Coordinates of N, CA and C and ligand atoms in Angstrom, one line a residue:
M1 N 117.3 86.8 116.0 CA 116.5 86.6 115.4 C 115.5 87.8 115.6
S2 N 114.9 87.9 114.6 CA 114.1 89.4 114.2 C 112.8 88.4 114.2
A3 N 112.0 90.5 114.9 CA 110.3 89.3 115.1 C 109.7 89.0 114.1
L4 N 109.8 89.6 113.2 CA 109.2 88.9 111.8 C 109.8 87.1 111.8
A5 N 111.2 86.9 111.7 CA 111.1 85.7 111.8 C 110.6 85.0 112.5
R6 N 110.5 85.6 114.1 CA 109.8 84.5 115.2 C 108.3 84.7 114.7
L7 N 108.1 85.8 114.2 CA 106.7 85.2 113.9 C 106.1 84.0 112.7
C8 N 106.9 84.0 112.1 CA 107.3 83.1 111.1 C 107.2 81.9 111.8
D9 N 108.2 82.2 112.5 CA 108.0 80.0 112.8 C 106.9 80.1 114.0
D10 N 106.2 81.1 114.5 CA 104.7 81.1 115.3 C 103.4 80.8 114.2
I11 N 103.9 81.3 113.2 CA 102.7 80.8 111.9 C 103.3 79.4 111.5
R12 N 104.3 79.3 110.9 CA 104.5 77.5 111.1 C 103.6 76.9 112.2
A13 N 103.9 77.1 113.7 CA 103.4 75.8 114.6 C 101.9 76.0 114.8
C14 N 101.0 76.9 113.2 CA 99.7 77.3 113.3 C 99.2 75.9 113.4
Q15 N 98.0 76.1 114.4 CA 97.0 74.6 113.8 C 95.6 75.0 114.0
E16 N 95.4 76.4 113.3 CA 94.2 77.2 113.6 C 93.2 76.4 112.8
C17 N 93.0 76.7 112.1 CA 92.1 75.6 111.2 C 92.7 74.6 110.1
E18 N 91.0 73.7 109.6 CA 91.3 72.6 109.0 C 92.4 72.2 108.4
L19 N 92.9 73.5 107.4 CA 94.2 73.3 106.6 C 95.6 73.0 106.6
A20 N 95.7 73.0 108.6 CA 96.8 72.5 109.3 C 97.2 71.1 109.4
R21 N 95.9 70.7 108.7 CA 95.6 68.5 108.5 C 96.3 68.5 107.8
H22 N 95.8 69.1 106.6 CA 96.2 68.6 104.9 C 97.4 69.3 104.4
R23 N 98.3 70.1 105.6 CA 98.9 70.7 104.7 C 100.7 69.8 104.7
N24 N 101.6 70.3 103.3 CA 102.9 69.5 103.8 C 103.6 70.6 104.4
R25 N 104.1 71.9 103.9 CA 104.7 72.6 104.6 C 104.0 74.0 105.2
V26 N 104.2 74.6 106.3 CA 103.6 76.2 106.0 C 104.2 77.1 105.3
V27 N 103.5 78.4 105.1 CA 103.9 79.0 103.9 C 104.0 80.5 104.2
P28 N 105.1 81.3 105.2 CA 104.9 81.8 105.8 C 104.5 83.4 105.0
G29 N 105.6 83.6 104.7 CA 105.9 84.2 103.8 C 107.2 84.4 103.6
A30 N 107.5 85.6 102.4 CA 109.4 85.6 102.9 C 109.8 86.5 101.5
G31 N 111.1 87.2 102.3 CA 111.6 88.5 101.6 C 112.6 89.6 102.2
A32 N 112.2 90.6 102.1 CA 112.9 92.0 102.9 C 112.2 91.8 104.0
E33 N 112.8 92.3 105.1 CA 111.9 92.6 106.4 C 111.2 94.1 106.7
D34 N 112.2 95.3 105.4 CA 112.0 96.5 105.8 C 111.0 96.8 104.3
A35 N 110.7 96.2 103.3 CA 109.9 96.1 102.4 C 109.5 96.7 101.8
D36 N 109.4 98.2 101.1 CA 108.3 99.0 100.9 C 107.2 98.7 100.0
L37 N 107.5 97.5 99.1 CA 106.1 96.9 98.7 C 106.0 96.2 100.0
L38 N 104.5 95.2 99.8 CA 103.9 93.6 99.8 C 103.6 93.8 99.0
F39 N 103.2 92.5 98.6 CA 102.7 91.6 97.7 C 101.9 90.7 98.4
I40 N 100.5 90.4 98.1 CA 99.6 89.3 99.0 C 99.3 89.2 97.8
G41 N 99.3 87.0 98.4 CA 98.4 86.8 96.6 C 97.8 85.6 98.0
E42 N 96.9 85.0 96.8 CA 96.0 84.1 97.9 C 96.3 83.0 98.9
A43 N 96.7 81.8 98.3 CA 97.1 81.0 99.1 C 98.0 80.2 98.5
P44 N 98.9 79.3 99.1 CA 100.1 78.2 98.5 C 99.6 77.3 97.4
G45 N 100.0 77.0 96.2 CA 99.4 75.7 95.8 C 100.6 74.8 96.4
W46 N 100.8 73.9 94.8 CA 101.4 72.3 95.6 C 103.0 73.2 95.5
H47 N 103.3 74.0 94.5 CA 104.9 73.9 94.6 C 105.4 74.5 96.3
E48 N 104.3 75.8 96.4 CA 104.6 76.3 97.5 C 104.8 75.4 98.7
D49 N 103.8 74.8 98.5 CA 103.4 73.6 99.8 C 104.9 72.3 100.2
Q50 N 104.8 72.4 99.0 CA 106.7 71.1 99.0 C 107.9 72.4 99.3
Q51 N 107.8 73.7 98.8 CA 108.9 74.3 98.9 C 109.0 75.1 100.8
G52 N 107.5 75.0 101.6 CA 107.4 76.0 101.9 C 107.6 77.9 102.2
R53 N 107.8 77.8 100.4 CA 108.0 79.8 99.9 C 107.1 79.9 98.9
P54 N 106.5 80.8 99.7 CA 105.4 81.8 98.2 C 106.0 82.1 97.0
F55 N 105.1 81.6 96.0 CA 105.3 82.0 94.9 C 106.9 81.3 94.2
V56 N 106.9 80.1 94.0 CA 107.9 79.2 93.6 C 107.6 78.6 92.3
G57 N 105.9 78.2 92.0 CA 105.2 77.7 90.6 C 105.1 78.6 89.8
P58 N 104.6 78.1 88.8 CA 104.8 79.2 87.2 C 103.9 79.9 87.5
A59 N 102.9 80.8 88.8 CA 102.5 81.7 88.7 C 103.7 83.0 89.6
G60 N 104.8 82.2 90.6 CA 106.0 83.0 91.1 C 106.9 83.2 89.6
Q61 N 107.3 82.3 88.7 CA 108.0 82.8 87.5 C 107.7 84.4 86.7
F62 N 105.9 83.6 87.0 CA 105.4 85.1 86.0 C 105.7 86.7 87.0
L63 N 105.3 86.3 88.3 CA 105.1 87.0 89.5 C 106.7 88.0 89.0
E64 N 108.0 86.8 88.9 CA 108.9 87.5 89.3 C 109.4 88.1 87.7
Q65 N 109.2 87.8 86.8 CA 109.5 88.9 85.2 C 108.7 90.0 85.7
L66 N 107.3 90.1 86.4 CA 106.7 91.4 87.0 C 107.4 92.1 87.6
L67 N 108.0 91.3 88.4 CA 109.1 92.6 89.4 C 110.5 92.7 88.4
S68 N 111.0 92.2 87.3 CA 111.9 92.3 86.8 C 111.3 94.0 86.1
S69 N 110.6 93.8 85.3 CA 109.8 95.0 84.6 C 109.7 96.4 85.3
I70 N 110.1 96.3 86.2 CA 110.5 97.3 87.4 C 111.5 97.4 88.4
G71 N 112.5 96.5 87.9 CA 113.7 96.7 88.1 C 114.2 96.4 89.4
L72 N 112.8 95.5 90.4 CA 113.0 94.5 91.2 C 113.7 93.0 91.5
R73 N 114.0 92.9 92.3 CA 113.7 91.1 92.2 C 113.1 90.5 93.6
R74 N 113.1 89.4 94.1 CA 111.8 88.8 94.5 C 112.4 89.4 96.3
D75 N 113.9 89.6 96.2 CA 114.4 89.8 97.6 C 114.7 91.0 98.2
D76 N 114.2 91.7 96.9 CA 113.9 93.8 97.7 C 112.5 93.9 97.9
V77 N 111.9 93.0 98.2 CA 110.4 93.2 98.5 C 109.4 92.1 98.9
Y78 N 108.3 92.2 100.0 CA 107.7 90.8 100.5 C 106.8 90.6 100.1
I79 N 106.8 88.6 99.8 CA 105.9 88.2 99.5 C 104.9 87.5 100.6
A80 N 103.8 87.5 100.6 CA 102.9 87.0 101.5 C 101.6 86.3 101.3
N81 N 100.9 85.5 101.2 CA 99.6 85.4 101.0 C 98.3 85.6 102.6
V82 N 96.9 85.7 101.7 CA 96.3 86.0 102.9 C 95.9 84.5 103.5
V83 N 95.9 83.5 103.1 CA 96.3 82.0 103.5 C 97.8 81.2 103.6
K84 N 97.8 81.0 104.6 CA 99.2 80.7 105.1 C 99.2 79.1 104.8
C85 N 98.2 78.0 104.4 CA 98.7 76.8 104.3 C 97.5 76.5 103.0
R86 N 97.8 75.8 102.1 CA 97.3 75.2 100.6 C 96.3 74.1 101.4
P87 N 94.8 75.0 100.4 CA 93.7 74.4 100.8 C 93.5 72.5 99.9
P88 N 93.1 72.0 100.2 CA 93.6 70.9 99.3 C 93.1 70.7 97.9
E89 N 93.6 70.2 97.0 CA 93.5 70.2 95.8 C 93.3 71.4 95.4
N90 N 93.7 72.4 96.0 CA 94.0 74.2 95.5 C 92.6 74.3 95.1
R91 N 91.8 73.9 96.1 CA 90.7 74.7 96.4 C 90.8 76.1 96.4
E92 N 89.3 77.0 96.4 CA 89.7 78.5 96.9 C 90.0 78.3 98.8
P93 N 90.0 79.5 99.0 CA 90.3 79.2 100.4 C 88.5 79.9 100.9
L94 N 88.2 78.8 102.5 CA 86.8 78.7 102.6 C 86.9 80.6 103.9
P95 N 86.2 81.5 103.9 CA 85.8 82.3 104.9 C 86.1 82.1 105.2
A96 N 86.4 81.3 106.5 CA 86.8 80.9 107.9 C 88.4 80.4 108.2
E97 N 88.6 79.9 106.7 CA 90.1 79.6 106.9 C 91.1 81.3 106.6
I98 N 90.3 82.2 105.9 CA 91.4 83.5 105.6 C 90.6 84.2 107.1
E99 N 89.6 83.6 108.0 CA 89.3 84.3 108.9 C 90.4 83.9 110.6
A100 N 90.7 82.9 110.0 CA 91.7 82.2 110.8 C 92.8 82.2 110.6
C101 N 93.6 83.2 109.1 CA 94.3 83.5 109.2 C 95.1 84.8 109.2
R102 N 94.1 85.5 109.3 CA 93.2 87.2 109.9 C 94.8 88.1 110.5
M103 N 94.9 87.1 111.6 CA 96.1 87.7 112.9 C 97.2 87.7 112.0
W104 N 97.9 86.2 111.6 CA 99.2 86.5 111.1 C 99.5 87.7 109.8
L105 N 98.3 87.7 109.0 CA 98.8 88.9 108.1 C 98.6 90.4 108.7
D106 N 98.2 90.4 109.9 CA 98.1 91.4 110.4 C 99.7 91.6 110.8
R107 N 99.5 91.0 111.7 CA 101.2 91.0 112.4 C 101.9 91.0 111.4
Q108 N 101.8 90.5 110.3 CA 103.3 90.4 109.6 C 103.4 92.0 108.7
V109 N 101.8 92.3 108.6 CA 101.8 93.9 107.7 C 102.8 95.2 109.2
A110 N 102.0 94.7 110.1 CA 102.3 95.9 111.8 C 104.4 95.8 111.8
L111 N 104.8 94.7 111.4 CA 105.9 94.5 111.5 C 106.9 95.1 110.5
I112 N 106.5 94.8 109.0 CA 106.8 94.8 107.9 C 106.5 96.4 107.4
R113 N 105.6 96.8 107.8 CA 105.5 98.5 107.7 C 105.8 98.7 106.0
P114 N 105.1 98.1 104.9 CA 105.4 98.8 104.0 C 104.4 99.9 103.5
R115 N 105.4 100.6 102.7 CA 104.4 101.5 101.6 C 103.3 101.5 101.5
M116 N 103.9 100.5 100.1 CA 102.6 100.1 100.0 C 101.8 98.6 99.6
I117 N 100.8 98.0 99.4 CA 100.3 96.6 100.0 C 99.8 96.5 98.1
V118 N 100.2 95.4 98.0 CA 99.7 94.7 96.1 C 99.1 93.6 96.6
T119 N 97.6 94.1 96.4 CA 96.8 92.8 96.6 C 96.5 91.7 95.3
L120 N 97.4 90.5 95.2 CA 97.0 90.0 94.1 C 95.5 89.5 94.0
G121 N 94.8 89.0 93.2 CA 93.4 88.5 92.9 C 92.6 88.9 93.6
R122 N 91.3 88.6 93.6 CA 89.9 88.9 94.2 C 90.1 88.2 96.0
H123 N 90.9 87.6 96.4 CA 90.5 86.8 98.1 C 91.4 87.7 98.5
S124 N 92.8 88.6 97.9 CA 93.9 89.1 98.4 C 92.6 90.4 98.8
L125 N 92.3 91.1 97.6 CA 91.4 92.3 97.9 C 90.5 92.8 98.4
S126 N 89.2 91.4 98.6 CA 88.5 91.4 99.2 C 89.0 91.3 101.2
R127 N 90.1 91.2 100.9 CA 90.6 91.4 102.7 C 90.6 92.8 103.0
Y128 N 91.1 93.4 102.4 CA 90.7 94.8 102.7 C 89.7 96.1 102.1
F129 N 89.4 95.5 100.7 CA 88.2 95.9 100.6 C 87.2 95.2 100.0
P130 N 86.5 94.4 101.4 CA 85.1 93.5 100.3 C 84.5 94.0 99.8
T131 N 83.9 95.0 99.3 CA 82.7 95.0 98.5 C 83.3 96.0 97.1
E132 N 84.6 95.7 97.2 CA 85.3 96.3 95.3 C 85.4 95.1 94.8
T133 N 85.3 95.5 93.4 CA 85.4 93.8 92.7 C 87.2 93.8 91.6
I134 N 87.9 93.3 91.2 CA 89.0 92.9 91.2 C 88.6 94.1 89.1
G135 N 87.9 93.4 88.3 CA 88.2 93.9 87.5 C 87.1 95.4 87.4
K136 N 86.9 95.8 88.6 CA 86.9 97.2 88.2 C 88.0 98.3 89.3
V137 N 88.4 97.8 89.7 CA 89.7 98.8 90.7 C 91.1 98.4 90.6
H138 N 91.3 96.8 89.8 CA 92.6 97.0 89.2 C 93.6 98.2 89.0
G139 N 94.7 98.6 89.2 CA 95.6 99.4 88.7 C 95.4 100.6 89.0
R140 N 94.0 100.7 90.2 CA 94.1 101.6 90.8 C 94.7 101.8 92.7
P141 N 95.3 103.0 92.7 CA 96.2 102.8 93.9 C 95.3 104.1 94.9
R142 N 95.0 103.2 95.8 CA 94.2 104.1 97.1 C 95.1 103.8 98.2
Q143 N 94.1 105.1 99.0 CA 95.6 105.1 100.4 C 94.6 105.4 101.4
L144 N 95.1 104.2 102.4 CA 94.1 104.0 103.7 C 94.7 103.9 105.3
D145 N 94.9 104.9 105.9 CA 95.4 104.9 106.9 C 97.1 104.9 106.6
G146 N 97.7 106.0 105.9 CA 98.5 106.0 105.4 C 99.6 105.0 104.8
V147 N 99.0 103.7 104.2 CA 99.3 102.5 103.5 C 98.8 103.0 102.1
L148 N 99.3 102.8 101.5 CA 98.9 103.0 99.3 C 98.7 101.1 99.7
Y149 N 97.3 101.2 99.0 CA 96.8 99.3 98.7 C 96.6 100.0 97.1
Y150 N 96.8 98.9 96.1 CA 97.7 98.8 95.0 C 96.7 97.3 94.4
P151 N 95.1 97.3 94.0 CA 95.1 96.1 93.8 C 95.3 96.0 92.5
M152 N 95.8 94.6 91.8 CA 96.2 93.8 90.5 C 95.4 92.3 90.4
Y153 N 95.7 92.0 89.2 CA 95.1 91.0 89.5 C 95.6 89.6 89.3
H154 N 95.8 88.3 89.9 CA 96.9 87.3 90.5 C 97.0 87.2 88.9
P155 N 98.6 86.5 89.2 CA 99.7 86.2 87.6 C 99.1 85.3 87.4
A156 N 98.6 84.2 88.6 CA 98.0 82.5 87.8 C 96.7 83.1 86.4
A157 N 96.2 84.1 87.2 CA 95.1 85.1 86.4 C 95.6 84.9 84.3
A158 N 96.7 85.7 84.4 CA 97.5 85.3 83.2 C 97.7 84.0 82.3
L159 N 97.9 83.1 83.4 CA 98.3 81.6 82.7 C 96.9 80.6 82.5
H160 N 95.7 81.7 83.3 CA 94.8 80.7 83.0 C 93.9 81.5 81.9
Q161 N 94.8 83.0 81.6 CA 93.5 83.9 80.4 C 94.6 84.8 79.8
G162 N 94.8 83.9 79.4 CA 95.9 85.1 78.3 C 95.9 86.5 78.1
S163 N 94.9 86.9 77.7 CA 94.4 87.7 77.3 C 94.7 89.6 79.2
L164 N 95.0 88.6 80.0 CA 95.1 89.4 80.6 C 96.5 90.1 81.3
R165 N 97.1 88.9 80.1 CA 98.3 89.1 80.7 C 99.2 90.2 80.5
Q166 N 98.7 91.3 79.2 CA 98.9 92.5 78.7 C 98.6 93.6 80.3
T167 N 97.3 93.2 80.7 CA 96.7 94.5 81.8 C 97.8 94.4 83.0
I168 N 98.0 92.5 83.3 CA 98.9 92.8 84.5 C 100.4 93.5 84.9
E169 N 101.1 93.1 83.3 CA 102.1 93.9 83.0 C 102.3 95.3 82.9
A170 N 100.6 95.7 82.3 CA 100.5 97.2 82.7 C 100.5 98.1 84.0
D171 N 99.8 97.2 84.7 CA 99.3 97.8 85.5 C 100.6 97.7 86.7
M172 N 101.4 96.6 86.6 CA 103.0 96.4 87.4 C 103.4 97.6 87.0
L173 N 103.8 98.0 85.8 CA 104.8 98.9 84.7 C 104.6 100.5 86.0
K174 N 102.7 100.2 86.6 CA 102.6 101.9 87.5 C 103.0 101.7 88.6
I175 N 103.4 101.0 89.3 CA 103.7 100.8 90.4 C 104.9 102.2 90.8
P176 N 106.2 101.9 90.4 CA 107.6 103.2 90.4 C 106.5 104.6 90.8
E177 N 105.2 105.1 89.8 CA 105.0 106.2 89.4 C 104.4 106.3 90.9
I178 N 103.3 105.1 91.1 CA 102.3 105.3 92.1 C 103.3 105.8 93.9
L179 N 104.0 105.1 94.0 CA 105.1 105.2 95.2 C 106.2 106.8 94.8
A180 N 106.6 106.4 93.7 CA 107.1 108.3 94.2 C 106.0 109.0 94.4
Q181 N 104.5 109.6 93.6 CA 103.7 110.4 94.1 C 103.4 109.5 95.4
G182 N 103.3 108.7 95.8 CA 103.1 108.6 98.1 C 104.0 109.6 98.4
R183 N 105.0 109.3 98.3 CA 106.1 110.2 98.7 C 105.7 111.4 99.4
E184 N 105.5 112.1 98.0 CA 104.7 113.5 97.9 C 103.8 113.9 99.1
E185 N 103.1 112.6 98.7 CA 101.8 112.9 99.9 C 102.5 113.5 101.6
P186 N 101.4 114.5 101.6 CA 101.7 115.2 102.8 C 101.1 114.6 104.3
P187 N 102.0 114.5 105.1 CA 101.8 113.5 106.2 C 100.4 114.1 106.7
G188 N 100.1 113.6 108.3 CA 99.0 113.8 109.0 C 97.9 112.5 108.6
P189 N 97.2 112.9 108.9 CA 95.5 112.6 109.0 C 94.9 111.9 107.4
I190 N 94.8 111.3 107.1 CA 94.8 110.6 105.7 C 93.3 109.6 105.4
E191 N 92.5 110.7 104.8 CA 90.9 109.6 104.5 C 91.4 108.8 103.1
D192 N 90.0 108.0 102.9 CA 90.3 107.1 102.2 C 89.9 107.4 101.0
R193 N 91.2 107.6 99.9 CA 90.9 108.0 98.8 C 91.3 107.6 97.3
Q194 N 90.7 108.1 96.9 CA 91.6 107.3 95.2 C 92.4 108.8 95.3
L195 N 93.8 108.1 94.4 CA 95.1 108.6 94.0 C 94.6 109.5 93.2
S196 N 95.0 110.5 92.6 CA 94.3 111.0 91.2 C 95.7 110.7 90.8
L197 N 96.3 110.1 90.4 CA 97.1 109.3 89.1 C 96.7 109.1 87.8
F198 N 95.2 107.8 87.8 CA 95.1 107.7 86.6 C 93.8 107.9 85.9
Ligands
URA201 N1 99.4 81.7 94.5 C1 99.6 82.3 95.3 O1 98.2 83.1 95.3 N2 100.1 82.2 96.4 C2 101.3 81.5 96.2 O2 102.5 81.5 96.5 C3 101.2 80.9 95.1 C4 100.7 80.9 94.3

């Protein structure tokens, strides 16, 4: 069993916050263990809580379409969430719940070592850049400590607000080029800076 699979088992046994009392299944994450791209959503919804897999409901269908627009399938990337258990009534995760889950996501990132972390939505963005707002920074890559971060709107936003659909699609289409440019970045100390792509 891989270290990541063992970690996912530990996550499934987690009792660190109140969400453990409400969940049906824990949703640790799924995908390629050596993925270049790690997508981080907010929290499992009803479908994910039933199946124990991330992004398997309507937002997941849209995410799969977005992936396919850049020639990828979900098994080519890793998909996880800021919070691993469904908040009751699909409410937003509370700061204490995000904090309780922090170590799990950090350990997943340390094992997967993705080249790019795509944050999906507000909660995922503020997990890494607490002072940024999604409306301002979506579609703009940033490099920090050797990892590229790429903020996108959450795919569910397009389901509630149709006008965002094209923005999300356009942001996704930029990913291959950003990854390619990231590959050309020189190794060595990396300061927090915007890549001058777009
Ligand atoms: N929304 C999320 O943020 N994560 C999921 O896994 C499903 C829907």
